[in-house]
Amino acid sequence: MFTGKKLKDYARLVLEIGVNLQRGQGLEISCPVERREIAHALAEEAYAMGAKIVRVRWNDEVLENINYTYADQDALCQIPKWFIESKNELVRENFCLVSISAENPEAFKNVPANKLAAVAKAKSKALKYYSDKVMGNAIRWCVVSVPTSEWAKIVFPNDENCEAKLLGAIASTMRLDYPDPIGEWHKHIAALERRANFLNKEKFEYIHFQNSIGTDLKVGLAEGHVWLSAKERAQDGVYFVANLPTEEVFTAPHRMKVEGTVKSALPLAENGHIIDNFSLTFKNGKVIDFSAETGYEHLKNIIEHDKGTSRLGEIALIGKNSPVSKSGILYYNTLFDENASCHLALGKAYPTTVELGADASKKELTAAGVNDSNEHVDFMIGTPDMSVCGIKPNGERIVLMSEGDWVI
Ligand code: ZN
Ligand code: ZN
């Protein structure tokens, strides 16, 4: 695990660049039990920065698996009021939220797909208010990672040093190998903003993806869409970075204007299962056909989760020369894999990616083409030979990416 200067730099980066914790503010850390030392380091650093209080939500996949195995589905689907309230309170109290994502991608391999889907549905329904608020940047949040033993074994199978290797990979994607990681992040954020500004000036109607494995997809953009990158503004006016690492420039697709077929470029680890080599075909914005070599049932459950999960809620562009992509490692964790490849998301769009913003009514957002759902599931589509064009309302095409990398 990180120690010494690296551990301090990690905590500093997460709290300063990530959630941008302010003096007198509360902090909640969601942390795997196995990695309690990270929560301790973050808590120490948070208090040094003037935090009011630090609370930790421990995650334990082994215990969760025991529950999935022995408890009835009905019991699992009853989400306790105190649990919902404990989440909603974070919004009311303007807490900062650090979420450490370090799941074992096969944690729930033994649990029937239907049981998992039913519980996920009950949970996302119960937490709709909370997730709407978080996705609308009502509070500042940041997803980061550290290695855990079961996850590391899957990333580097049959390798005694798997945890150390995963740690090294995470450190380099977070730019922790530099003497001044925070300075590096300021430079990186500015470079991403330059591209977002270019895309915002061009006001494209469609983005067209093509590659040799069979992707030919035109994604219409929502009316008044805004391209965002690393640095976002929360409702209290304070800036933050929601993912560390992040390499993407992203916006809201138009929920009714997606046409063609897209093939997955990387496996998708979702809810303790892996979905791989899949394909989605869209018409008028909706998935009308899909296939998967691995995890078909799980893909089906995602698409049929609710009315919004058969439409797109995010389009994100990432070049093949991002540090995550260049590492060549398949992480089976969306935080990393989505930063190695252009991606799309099924489900809810970020209301912050349209001019209307998070205060607009659901009706206004829907009219502008912004998708809504209880879920948001990213999947990777960018290959090293991907070409990406922007198409203007007058039909003019501008090449944005060629051979998988930016040309703007
Ligand atoms: Zn994204
Ligand atoms: Zn996303």
XYZ file of C-alpha atoms and ligand atoms in Angstrom:
410
model
C 0.000 0.000 0.000
C 1.062 3.612 -0.419
C 3.355 4.805 2.356
C 5.297 7.933 3.300
C 5.245 10.808 0.776
C 3.121 8.836 -1.710
C 0.388 8.200 0.836
C 0.378 11.858 1.822
C 0.357 12.959 -1.836
C -2.512 10.542 -2.516
C -4.605 11.907 0.352
C -3.782 15.495 -0.590
C -4.664 14.907 -4.243
C -7.998 13.296 -3.391
C -8.982 15.993 -0.905
C -7.600 19.069 -2.676
C -8.039 18.334 -6.407
C -10.742 15.652 -6.013
C -13.455 16.866 -3.609
C -11.747 20.197 -2.851
C -12.608 19.929 0.845
C -13.236 23.307 2.451
C -12.589 24.326 6.047
C -15.519 23.440 8.309
C -16.977 20.877 5.896
C -17.926 17.266 6.649
C -16.372 14.360 4.752
C -17.725 10.865 4.143
C -15.383 8.142 2.903
C -16.741 4.948 1.428
C -13.925 2.419 1.835
C -13.339 -1.338 1.510
C -12.761 -2.843 5.000
C -9.581 -4.436 3.702
C -8.024 -1.025 3.104
C -8.785 0.743 6.353
C -5.354 2.403 6.400
C -6.423 4.519 3.394
C -9.484 5.780 5.266
C -7.228 6.578 8.238
C -4.787 8.550 6.057
C -7.614 10.462 4.363
C -9.200 11.257 7.724
C -5.906 12.572 9.148
C -5.304 14.763 6.109
C -8.917 15.979 6.075
C -8.659 17.180 9.664
C -5.347 18.878 8.844
C -7.275 20.751 6.133
C -9.935 21.838 8.622
C -12.656 19.203 8.163
C -15.555 19.458 10.620
C -16.103 15.693 10.898
C -15.010 12.580 8.980
C -17.344 9.588 8.684
C -16.570 6.254 7.040
C -18.919 3.760 5.345
C -17.139 0.384 5.283
C -17.732 -1.918 2.318
C -17.430 -5.661 2.774
C -18.102 -7.751 -0.336
C -17.626 -11.045 1.518
C -20.415 -10.164 3.935
C -22.545 -8.880 1.061
C -22.076 -12.200 -0.696
C -23.177 -14.076 2.451
C -26.312 -11.933 2.494
C -27.003 -12.571 -1.193
C -26.543 -16.294 -0.614
C -28.713 -16.786 2.466
C -31.250 -13.955 2.626
C -34.512 -14.008 0.671
C -34.788 -11.695 -2.284
C -37.718 -9.853 -0.669
C -35.670 -9.146 2.441
C -32.720 -7.930 0.385
C -35.014 -5.634 -1.606
C -36.275 -3.905 1.541
C -33.883 -0.978 1.708
C -33.930 0.331 5.307
C -35.219 3.870 5.819
C -32.192 4.720 7.979
C -29.907 3.741 5.115
C -31.706 5.990 2.627
C -31.826 8.789 5.207
C -28.090 8.434 5.951
C -27.396 9.100 2.262
C -29.894 11.950 1.869
C -28.474 13.662 4.929
C -25.076 13.963 3.220
C -26.747 16.131 0.584
C -28.576 18.287 3.132
C -25.394 18.790 5.167
C -23.242 19.491 2.060
C -20.737 16.758 2.871
C -17.861 15.971 0.539
C -17.881 12.376 -0.609
C -14.849 10.209 -1.353
C -15.754 6.826 -2.760
C -12.993 4.227 -3.002
C -13.803 1.870 -5.836
C -11.839 -1.381 -5.502
C -14.399 -4.086 -6.194
C -13.607 -7.682 -6.964
C -15.086 -7.845 -10.501
C -16.270 -11.396 -9.821
C -17.472 -10.856 -6.246
C -21.012 -12.050 -6.968
C -20.286 -14.663 -9.603
C -22.242 -17.266 -7.579
C -25.376 -15.108 -7.183
C -28.191 -15.596 -9.726
C -28.445 -12.705 -12.209
C -32.126 -12.114 -11.420
C -31.529 -11.781 -7.693
C -28.707 -9.279 -8.244
C -30.796 -7.291 -10.709
C -33.806 -7.171 -8.366
C -31.713 -5.871 -5.462
C -29.912 -3.343 -7.687
C -33.300 -2.104 -8.900
C -34.712 -1.742 -5.373
C -31.582 0.070 -4.235
C -31.370 2.518 -7.121
C -35.099 3.273 -6.789
C -34.743 3.963 -3.058
C -31.705 6.175 -3.652
C -33.127 8.118 -6.628
C -33.240 11.448 -4.756
C -29.688 10.987 -3.567
C -28.235 9.907 -6.925
C -30.047 12.716 -8.754
C -28.466 15.180 -6.334
C -24.991 13.685 -6.685
C -25.226 13.569 -10.486
C -26.434 17.173 -10.457
C -23.358 18.146 -8.413
C -25.438 19.271 -5.419
C -22.438 18.065 -3.411
C -18.795 17.529 -4.319
C -17.745 13.932 -4.835
C -14.775 11.988 -6.072
C -14.281 8.337 -7.041
C -10.734 7.033 -6.508
C -9.160 3.642 -6.026
C -6.609 1.493 -4.199
C -5.721 -2.165 -4.816
C -7.508 -4.951 -2.954
C -6.293 -8.559 -2.909
C -9.095 -10.281 -4.872
C -9.233 -7.532 -7.496
C -5.433 -7.541 -7.988
C -5.513 -11.318 -8.603
C -7.910 -10.825 -11.504
C -5.932 -7.964 -13.061
C -2.604 -9.848 -12.792
C -3.466 -13.557 -12.620
C -0.843 -16.009 -11.330
C 1.437 -13.196 -10.276
C 2.776 -13.155 -6.705
C 3.312 -9.411 -6.911
C -0.156 -8.627 -8.222
C -1.056 -6.169 -5.473
C 2.207 -4.248 -5.782
C 1.798 -4.129 -9.561
C -1.745 -2.811 -9.336
C -0.578 -0.235 -6.806
C 2.150 0.941 -9.189
C -0.325 1.160 -12.069
C -2.800 3.183 -10.017
C -0.010 5.511 -8.857
C 1.092 6.242 -12.408
C -2.463 6.829 -13.735
C -2.958 9.262 -10.839
C 0.337 10.985 -11.729
C 1.643 10.222 -8.225
C 5.092 9.404 -9.643
C 5.770 13.094 -10.258
C 7.449 15.164 -7.523
C 4.448 17.541 -7.559
C 1.297 15.555 -8.431
C -1.016 18.471 -7.670
C 0.893 20.722 -10.097
C 0.658 17.966 -12.750
C -3.085 17.786 -12.260
C -3.490 21.524 -12.778
C -1.674 21.200 -16.130
C -3.708 18.137 -17.132
C -7.015 19.802 -16.231
C -6.117 22.822 -18.405
C -5.297 20.567 -21.395
C -8.670 18.799 -21.131
C -10.484 22.127 -20.811
C -8.955 23.349 -24.063
C -10.586 20.451 -25.954
C -13.911 20.897 -24.192
C -13.872 24.593 -25.193
C -13.201 23.663 -28.832
C -16.137 21.224 -28.873
C -18.416 23.759 -27.186
C -17.606 26.363 -29.836
C -18.366 23.974 -32.726
C -21.835 23.001 -31.411
C -22.011 19.670 -33.240
C -25.349 17.998 -33.888
C -23.947 14.459 -34.129
C -20.774 12.598 -33.204
C -19.967 9.742 -35.577
C -17.892 6.736 -34.387
C -16.426 4.200 -36.812
C -13.920 1.358 -36.479
C -12.906 -1.951 -38.029
C -14.697 -4.229 -35.526
C -18.097 -3.069 -36.723
C -18.910 0.126 -34.868
C -20.782 2.611 -37.020
C -22.765 4.804 -34.677
C -24.105 8.328 -34.928
C -24.837 9.855 -31.539
C -26.997 12.992 -31.608
C -26.259 15.542 -28.895
C -28.857 17.019 -26.528
C -30.102 20.539 -27.208
C -27.917 23.066 -25.431
C -25.374 20.360 -24.606
C -22.196 21.399 -22.809
C -18.937 19.440 -23.066
C -17.336 19.088 -19.645
C -13.992 17.699 -18.567
C -12.146 17.027 -15.315
C -13.002 20.245 -13.487
C -16.672 20.651 -12.623
C -18.501 23.223 -10.555
C -20.681 22.120 -7.663
C -23.872 23.947 -6.745
C -22.053 25.845 -3.989
C -19.762 27.316 -6.665
C -16.678 25.363 -5.581
C -14.813 23.381 -8.262
C -13.971 19.696 -7.945
C -12.834 16.655 -9.974
C -15.276 13.734 -9.772
C -12.913 10.968 -10.886
C -9.206 10.448 -10.245
C -7.866 9.546 -12.721
C -9.929 11.202 -15.437
C -9.003 11.703 -19.078
C -12.399 12.331 -20.629
C -14.294 15.144 -22.300
C -17.996 14.294 -22.088
C -21.509 15.522 -22.721
C -25.169 14.492 -22.991
C -26.411 12.536 -26.006
C -29.891 13.236 -27.369
C -32.095 10.448 -26.000
C -34.024 10.109 -29.291
C -31.184 10.597 -31.787
C -28.806 7.623 -31.683
C -28.550 5.484 -34.821
C -26.441 2.455 -35.751
C -24.407 -0.266 -34.092
C -21.675 -0.097 -31.485
C -19.336 -2.930 -30.452
C -17.729 -3.091 -27.020
C -13.983 -2.446 -26.970
C -13.287 -3.739 -23.431
C -15.095 -6.052 -21.009
C -17.509 -4.394 -18.615
C -17.399 -5.393 -14.945
C -20.768 -4.535 -13.459
C -22.323 -5.656 -10.195
C -19.801 -8.439 -9.581
C -20.047 -9.921 -13.094
C -18.203 -9.539 -16.375
C -19.933 -8.755 -19.675
C -17.719 -9.117 -22.746
C -17.725 -8.893 -26.547
C -21.100 -7.256 -26.751
C -22.883 -5.203 -29.318
C -25.814 -2.767 -29.198
C -27.941 -1.515 -32.088
C -29.873 1.739 -31.720
C -32.804 3.220 -33.594
C -34.342 6.593 -32.688
C -32.131 6.587 -29.603
C -33.298 3.224 -28.250
C -31.514 -0.143 -28.106
C -33.491 -2.356 -30.506
C -31.076 -5.287 -30.617
C -28.127 -6.541 -28.580
C -25.812 -9.514 -28.196
C -23.012 -10.593 -25.842
C -20.545 -13.491 -25.951
C -20.174 -13.347 -22.152
C -22.755 -12.133 -19.639
C -25.764 -11.815 -21.973
C -28.245 -12.107 -19.060
C -26.492 -9.319 -17.161
C -26.463 -7.055 -20.200
C -30.155 -7.781 -20.713
C -30.849 -6.862 -17.074
C -29.027 -3.559 -17.480
C -30.911 -2.644 -20.669
C -34.261 -3.672 -19.170
C -33.577 -2.167 -15.720
C -35.993 0.727 -16.353
C -37.309 2.881 -19.198
C -34.127 4.948 -19.350
C -31.521 2.188 -19.490
C -32.215 1.364 -23.148
C -31.075 4.888 -24.112
C -27.804 6.774 -23.749
C -26.929 9.218 -20.983
C -23.293 10.005 -21.746
C -20.830 10.273 -24.603
C -17.157 10.648 -23.664
C -14.044 11.059 -25.801
C -10.618 9.800 -24.680
C -7.451 9.464 -26.752
C -5.466 6.231 -26.948
C -2.410 8.012 -25.528
C -3.937 8.612 -22.104
C -1.751 7.124 -19.306
C -4.476 4.574 -18.499
C -4.669 3.483 -22.119
C -0.885 3.365 -22.564
C -0.498 1.142 -19.493
C -2.201 -1.570 -21.573
C -3.734 -3.010 -18.400
C -7.299 -4.232 -18.299
C -8.510 -3.193 -14.844
C -12.050 -4.637 -14.856
C -12.970 -1.433 -13.055
C -14.876 1.301 -14.877
C -12.997 4.119 -13.124
C -9.869 3.035 -15.023
C -11.158 1.251 -18.100
C -13.448 4.133 -19.073
C -10.378 6.383 -19.099
C -8.575 4.106 -21.557
C -11.221 4.336 -24.230
C -14.018 6.460 -25.668
C -17.155 5.426 -23.819
C -20.906 5.741 -23.703
C -23.279 5.202 -20.797
C -26.716 3.645 -20.726
C -29.130 5.430 -18.392
C -29.210 8.787 -16.716
C -27.423 11.795 -18.213
C -25.678 14.380 -16.076
C -27.999 17.420 -16.062
C -24.837 19.515 -15.707
C -23.967 18.585 -19.323
C -26.735 20.820 -20.709
C -27.233 24.577 -20.433
C -30.537 24.010 -18.589
C -28.550 22.568 -15.665
C -29.503 20.642 -12.561
C -32.252 23.075 -11.508
C -34.350 22.406 -14.620
C -37.483 20.280 -14.295
C -37.525 16.723 -15.553
C -39.952 17.809 -18.278
C -37.612 20.537 -19.554
C -34.647 18.163 -19.535
C -36.573 15.451 -21.385
C -37.712 17.994 -23.993
C -34.062 18.916 -24.606
C -33.291 15.216 -25.158
C -31.621 14.562 -21.785
C -32.128 10.960 -20.689
C -33.319 9.957 -17.201
C -33.039 6.645 -15.364
C -32.237 5.205 -11.929
C -28.990 3.866 -13.392
C -25.900 5.067 -15.231
C -23.690 2.320 -16.678
C -20.580 3.252 -18.654
C -19.203 0.938 -21.332
C -16.084 1.255 -23.444
C -16.179 1.550 -27.230
C -12.882 3.223 -28.256
C -10.420 1.035 -30.181
C -6.908 1.991 -31.377
C -8.285 2.407 -34.927
C -11.365 4.435 -33.976
C -12.280 7.482 -36.018
C -14.523 10.138 -34.511
C -16.118 12.973 -36.496
C -18.269 15.879 -35.392
C -21.167 16.673 -37.724
C -22.615 20.191 -37.735
C -26.301 20.968 -38.386
C -25.352 22.005 -41.982
C -23.762 18.575 -42.572
C -20.149 19.783 -42.325
C -17.855 17.096 -40.846
C -14.813 17.829 -38.678
C -12.426 15.016 -37.742
C -11.921 14.968 -33.955
C -10.053 11.687 -33.576
C -8.230 9.526 -36.051
C -6.561 6.151 -35.398
C -7.882 6.353 -31.836
C -6.274 9.646 -30.921
C -7.181 13.315 -30.840
C -6.418 15.461 -33.853
C -7.781 18.673 -32.341
Zn -17.508 9.253 -18.506
Zn -20.311 7.807 -16.920
